[in-house]
Short mmCIF file of C-alpha atoms in Angstrom, two decimals:
data_model
loop_
_atom_site.label_atom_id
_atom_site.label_comp_id
_atom_site.label_asym_id
_atom_site.label_seq_id
_atom_site.Cartn_x
_atom_site.Cartn_y
_atom_site.Cartn_z
CA UNK A 550 104.32 100.15 83.06
CA UNK A 551 103.80 98.43 86.27
CA UNK A 552 104.27 94.32 85.74
CA UNK A 553 103.35 91.60 88.24
CA UNK A 554 104.67 88.44 87.93
CA UNK A 555 102.26 85.19 89.75
CA UNK A 556 103.84 81.54 90.54
CA UNK A 557 103.41 79.79 90.02
CA UNK A 558 101.65 79.33 86.94
CA UNK A 559 100.21 75.87 87.21
CA UNK A 560 99.54 73.76 90.51
CA UNK A 561 98.30 70.72 91.11
CA UNK A 562 97.70 69.57 94.40
CA UNK A 563 95.56 66.92 96.58
CA UNK A 564 93.07 67.21 98.25
CA UNK A 565 94.25 68.33 102.87
CA UNK A 566 97.40 69.62 101.30
CA UNK A 567 98.56 73.19 101.83
CA UNK A 568 100.04 75.36 99.51
CA UNK A 569 101.62 78.86 98.42
CA UNK A 570 101.21 81.24 95.76
CA UNK A 571 103.37 84.26 95.36
CA UNK A 572 102.63 87.68 93.70
CA UNK A 573 106.20 89.48 93.05
CA UNK A 574 106.90 93.61 91.07
CA UNK A 575 109.38 95.31 90.84
CA UNK A 576 106.74 98.59 91.88
CA UNK A 577 105.11 99.30 94.67
CA UNK A 578 101.34 99.54 94.64
CA UNK A 579 98.81 101.85 96.89
CA UNK A 580 97.10 97.95 97.48
CA UNK A 581 96.83 94.86 96.02
CA UNK A 582 93.84 92.58 96.20
CA UNK A 583 93.34 89.28 94.95
CA UNK A 584 90.82 87.60 92.95
CA UNK A 585 89.42 84.26 92.13
CA UNK A 586 88.03 83.03 88.78
CA UNK A 587 85.96 80.08 87.43
CA UNK A 588 85.42 78.76 83.25
CA UNK A 589 83.07 81.30 82.04
CA UNK A 590 82.92 84.11 84.75
CA UNK A 591 84.15 87.13 85.45
CA UNK A 592 87.36 87.44 89.03
CA UNK A 593 85.64 87.19 91.94
CA UNK A 594 87.12 89.86 94.76
CA UNK A 595 88.41 87.25 97.98
CA UNK A 596 90.73 90.51 99.82
CA UNK A 597 91.74 94.00 99.57
CA UNK A 598 95.47 94.09 101.79
CA UNK A 599 96.68 97.95 101.72
CA UNK A 600 99.34 98.10 104.52
CA UNK A 601 102.77 96.91 104.78
CA UNK A 602 103.25 93.74 105.95
CA UNK A 603 99.17 93.27 106.38
CA UNK A 604 97.86 89.83 107.40
CA UNK A 605 94.63 88.90 106.45
CA UNK A 606 92.82 85.49 107.02
CA UNK A 607 89.47 84.42 105.48
CA UNK A 608 89.01 81.00 106.93
CA UNK A 609 90.90 78.85 105.54
CA UNK A 610 92.88 81.71 103.33
CA UNK A 611 95.61 83.93 104.30
CA UNK A 612 97.05 87.14 102.49
CA UNK A 613 100.04 88.96 103.41
CA UNK A 614 101.27 92.19 101.48
CA UNK A 615 104.75 92.53 101.76
CA UNK A 616 106.10 95.53 103.69
CA UNK A 617 106.92 97.28 100.67
CA UNK A 618 104.09 96.97 98.74
CA UNK A 619 105.18 94.74 96.33
CA UNK A 620 104.80 91.18 96.68
CA UNK A 621 102.30 89.45 98.12
CA UNK A 622 101.08 85.22 98.94
CA UNK A 623 98.41 83.69 99.43
CA UNK A 624 98.89 80.14 101.51
CA UNK A 625 95.50 78.39 101.26
CA UNK A 626 95.64 75.43 104.54
CA UNK A 627 93.89 72.34 103.52
CA UNK A 628 92.94 72.83 100.17
CA UNK A 629 89.79 71.49 98.97
CA UNK A 630 87.98 70.34 95.38
CA UNK A 631 86.55 74.05 95.97
CA UNK A 632 89.16 75.56 95.56
CA UNK A 633 89.97 74.75 92.51
CA UNK A 634 90.35 77.92 90.35
CA UNK A 635 92.47 80.87 88.67
CA UNK A 636 93.62 82.77 90.99
CA UNK A 637 94.88 86.31 90.16
CA UNK A 638 96.21 89.22 91.33
CA UNK A 639 95.84 92.61 91.02
CA UNK A 640 97.55 96.08 91.34
CA UNK A 641 96.53 99.31 92.36
CA UNK A 642 98.76 102.43 91.33
CA UNK A 643 99.87 104.60 93.73
CA UNK A 644 98.49 107.87 91.67
CA UNK A 645 95.48 106.26 89.34
CA UNK A 646 92.93 104.67 91.67
CA UNK A 647 90.93 103.77 89.20
CA UNK A 648 93.46 101.23 86.61
CA UNK A 649 94.47 98.00 88.17
CA UNK A 650 97.17 95.64 86.69
CA UNK A 651 96.54 91.91 86.36
CA UNK A 652 99.21 89.77 86.50
CA UNK A 653 98.51 86.24 85.23
CA UNK A 654 97.43 83.93 87.68
CA UNK A 655 98.02 80.44 89.70
CA UNK A 656 95.49 78.09 88.62
CA UNK A 657 95.12 75.69 91.38
CA UNK A 658 92.89 72.08 90.97
CA UNK A 659 92.77 70.01 93.97
CA UNK A 660 92.15 66.93 93.25
CA UNK A 661 90.29 64.29 95.72
CA UNK B 705 70.03 91.66 93.65
CA UNK B 706 71.85 92.01 89.85
CA UNK B 707 74.49 91.60 88.91
CA UNK B 708 76.66 93.01 86.19
CA UNK B 709 75.82 91.74 82.63
CA UNK B 710 77.46 91.63 79.36
CA UNK B 711 75.43 91.22 75.93
CA UNK B 712 76.41 89.29 74.16
CA UNK B 713 78.05 86.14 75.54
CA UNK B 714 79.49 85.53 72.44
CA UNK B 715 80.80 87.16 69.85
CA UNK B 716 81.78 85.54 65.87
CA UNK B 717 82.57 88.08 63.39
CA UNK B 718 84.60 88.05 60.22
CA UNK B 719 87.64 90.02 60.03
CA UNK B 720 87.32 93.62 59.15
CA UNK B 721 83.87 93.86 60.52
CA UNK B 722 82.58 95.66 63.63
CA UNK B 723 81.37 94.72 66.46
CA UNK B 724 79.86 96.20 69.39
CA UNK B 725 79.42 93.97 72.72
CA UNK B 726 77.34 95.81 75.64
CA UNK B 727 78.16 96.31 79.93
CA UNK B 728 75.16 97.23 82.28
CA UNK B 729 76.72 97.84 85.37
CA UNK B 730 74.84 97.40 89.00
CA UNK B 731 72.22 100.12 89.65
CA UNK B 732 74.05 102.83 91.03
CA UNK B 733 77.61 101.94 90.08
CA UNK B 734 78.97 105.17 89.20
CA UNK B 735 82.37 103.78 87.92
CA UNK B 736 83.03 101.13 85.22
CA UNK B 737 85.84 99.40 83.36
CA UNK B 738 86.40 96.94 80.93
CA UNK B 739 89.37 94.85 80.26
CA UNK B 740 90.23 91.88 78.04
CA UNK B 741 92.15 88.47 79.02
CA UNK B 742 93.82 86.71 76.23
CA UNK B 743 93.65 82.98 76.69
CA UNK B 744 96.17 81.96 79.88
CA UNK B 745 96.13 85.40 81.22
CA UNK B 746 95.72 87.75 83.48
CA UNK B 747 92.86 90.97 82.47
CA UNK B 748 94.55 93.40 81.21
CA UNK B 749 93.00 97.16 81.19
CA UNK B 750 91.74 98.77 78.89
CA UNK B 751 89.36 101.85 79.62
CA UNK B 752 87.42 102.78 82.88
CA UNK B 753 84.63 105.89 83.50
CA UNK B 754 83.55 107.54 86.28
CA UNK B 755 80.35 108.87 85.34
CA UNK B 756 79.50 109.78 81.32
CA UNK B 757 83.68 110.60 80.48
CA UNK B 758 85.97 108.76 79.95
CA UNK B 759 88.79 108.95 83.13
CA UNK B 760 91.63 106.46 81.74
CA UNK B 761 91.33 105.52 78.02
CA UNK B 762 95.41 104.28 78.32
CA UNK B 763 94.92 100.60 77.95
CA UNK B 764 92.67 101.20 74.83
CA UNK B 765 95.00 99.06 71.49
CA UNK B 766 94.74 101.55 69.18
CA UNK B 767 92.39 104.49 67.47
CA UNK B 768 90.22 101.01 66.67
CA UNK B 769 89.00 101.03 70.10
CA UNK B 770 86.58 102.91 71.44
CA UNK B 771 83.85 103.20 74.21
CA UNK B 772 80.69 105.32 75.31
CA UNK B 773 78.97 105.61 78.44
CA UNK B 774 77.06 107.90 77.28
CA UNK B 775 73.98 108.64 80.11
CA UNK B 776 76.23 107.27 83.01
CA UNK B 777 75.30 103.83 83.54
CA UNK B 778 75.13 101.61 80.18
CA UNK B 779 78.12 101.20 78.42
CA UNK B 780 79.18 99.82 74.85
CA UNK B 781 83.03 98.81 73.66
CA UNK B 782 83.03 99.47 70.13
CA UNK B 783 86.16 97.59 67.72
CA UNK B 784 85.97 98.40 63.98
CA UNK B 785 87.64 96.95 61.28
CA UNK B 786 88.26 93.75 63.76
CA UNK B 787 92.02 91.53 63.47
CA UNK B 788 92.59 87.68 64.53
CA UNK B 789 94.44 89.40 66.98
CA UNK B 790 91.14 90.89 68.67
CA UNK B 791 89.89 87.43 70.05
CA UNK B 792 89.51 88.07 72.98
CA UNK B 793 87.41 87.73 76.46
CA UNK B 794 85.95 91.14 77.19
CA UNK B 795 85.27 91.74 80.29
CA UNK B 796 83.09 94.21 82.09
CA UNK B 797 83.23 95.47 85.92
CA UNK B 798 82.09 97.92 87.62
CA UNK B 799 82.05 99.87 91.69
CA UNK B 800 80.47 102.27 93.77
CA UNK B 801 83.24 104.79 93.01
CA UNK B 802 86.36 104.78 90.73
CA UNK B 803 88.64 103.27 93.19
CA UNK B 804 86.59 103.03 95.77
CA UNK B 805 85.33 99.41 97.17
CA UNK B 806 85.12 96.28 95.10
CA UNK B 807 84.60 95.57 91.66
CA UNK B 808 81.85 93.60 89.94
CA UNK B 809 83.21 91.50 87.54
CA UNK B 810 80.24 90.69 84.32
CA UNK B 811 81.01 87.24 83.27
CA UNK B 812 82.89 88.60 79.79
CA UNK B 813 81.69 89.12 76.11
CA UNK B 814 84.08 86.38 74.10
CA UNK B 815 84.92 87.70 70.26
CA UNK B 816 86.02 84.89 68.39
CA UNK B 817 87.85 86.95 64.97
CA UNK B 818 87.17 84.40 62.21
#
């Protein structure tokens, strides 16, 4: 069974602060995705990382895939209240591209 | 354009009853996925379809759970003899092809078994 562990589970910060959340596994994935989910809605894809060591930037969000393709991080610069939400990572297995394994997420609260 | 829609948005049922949850994917998407999300947890994979066939149903917890997609579009998740432990949000997603491109999620159906 491929498991993804996300940390921290909860994070509460002030507007303007920087933060990093982590997604770790003992398994290798063909790709890893980050989603954001708001209450009462389904997750929305933010980014997909595929290559070990890959770094992708989406405005104030920076995503990194570990060299061994087992872990990933999401860094947010100058967090804003609109960044509040549940951040989920999901790994796609090497042998079954249709099956995604999700972590339990990091709940981020950005206070104005 | 229209996104993934799920009906009903909320369903309350008594223990032991049968329920059906419906998912309307984005038009033209051949892959459809079902997940279950319990409070404080991430989505848990249940099953995915490529076209009409279930390509992987390894996430279905037991034989009380069944899903169909007879015409390769709308899908129904069926739960027999519901148990309180089945209470969760059931999410549906679709993508152009299985494992290709972004999965677009619906808002989910919140199932409560009393």
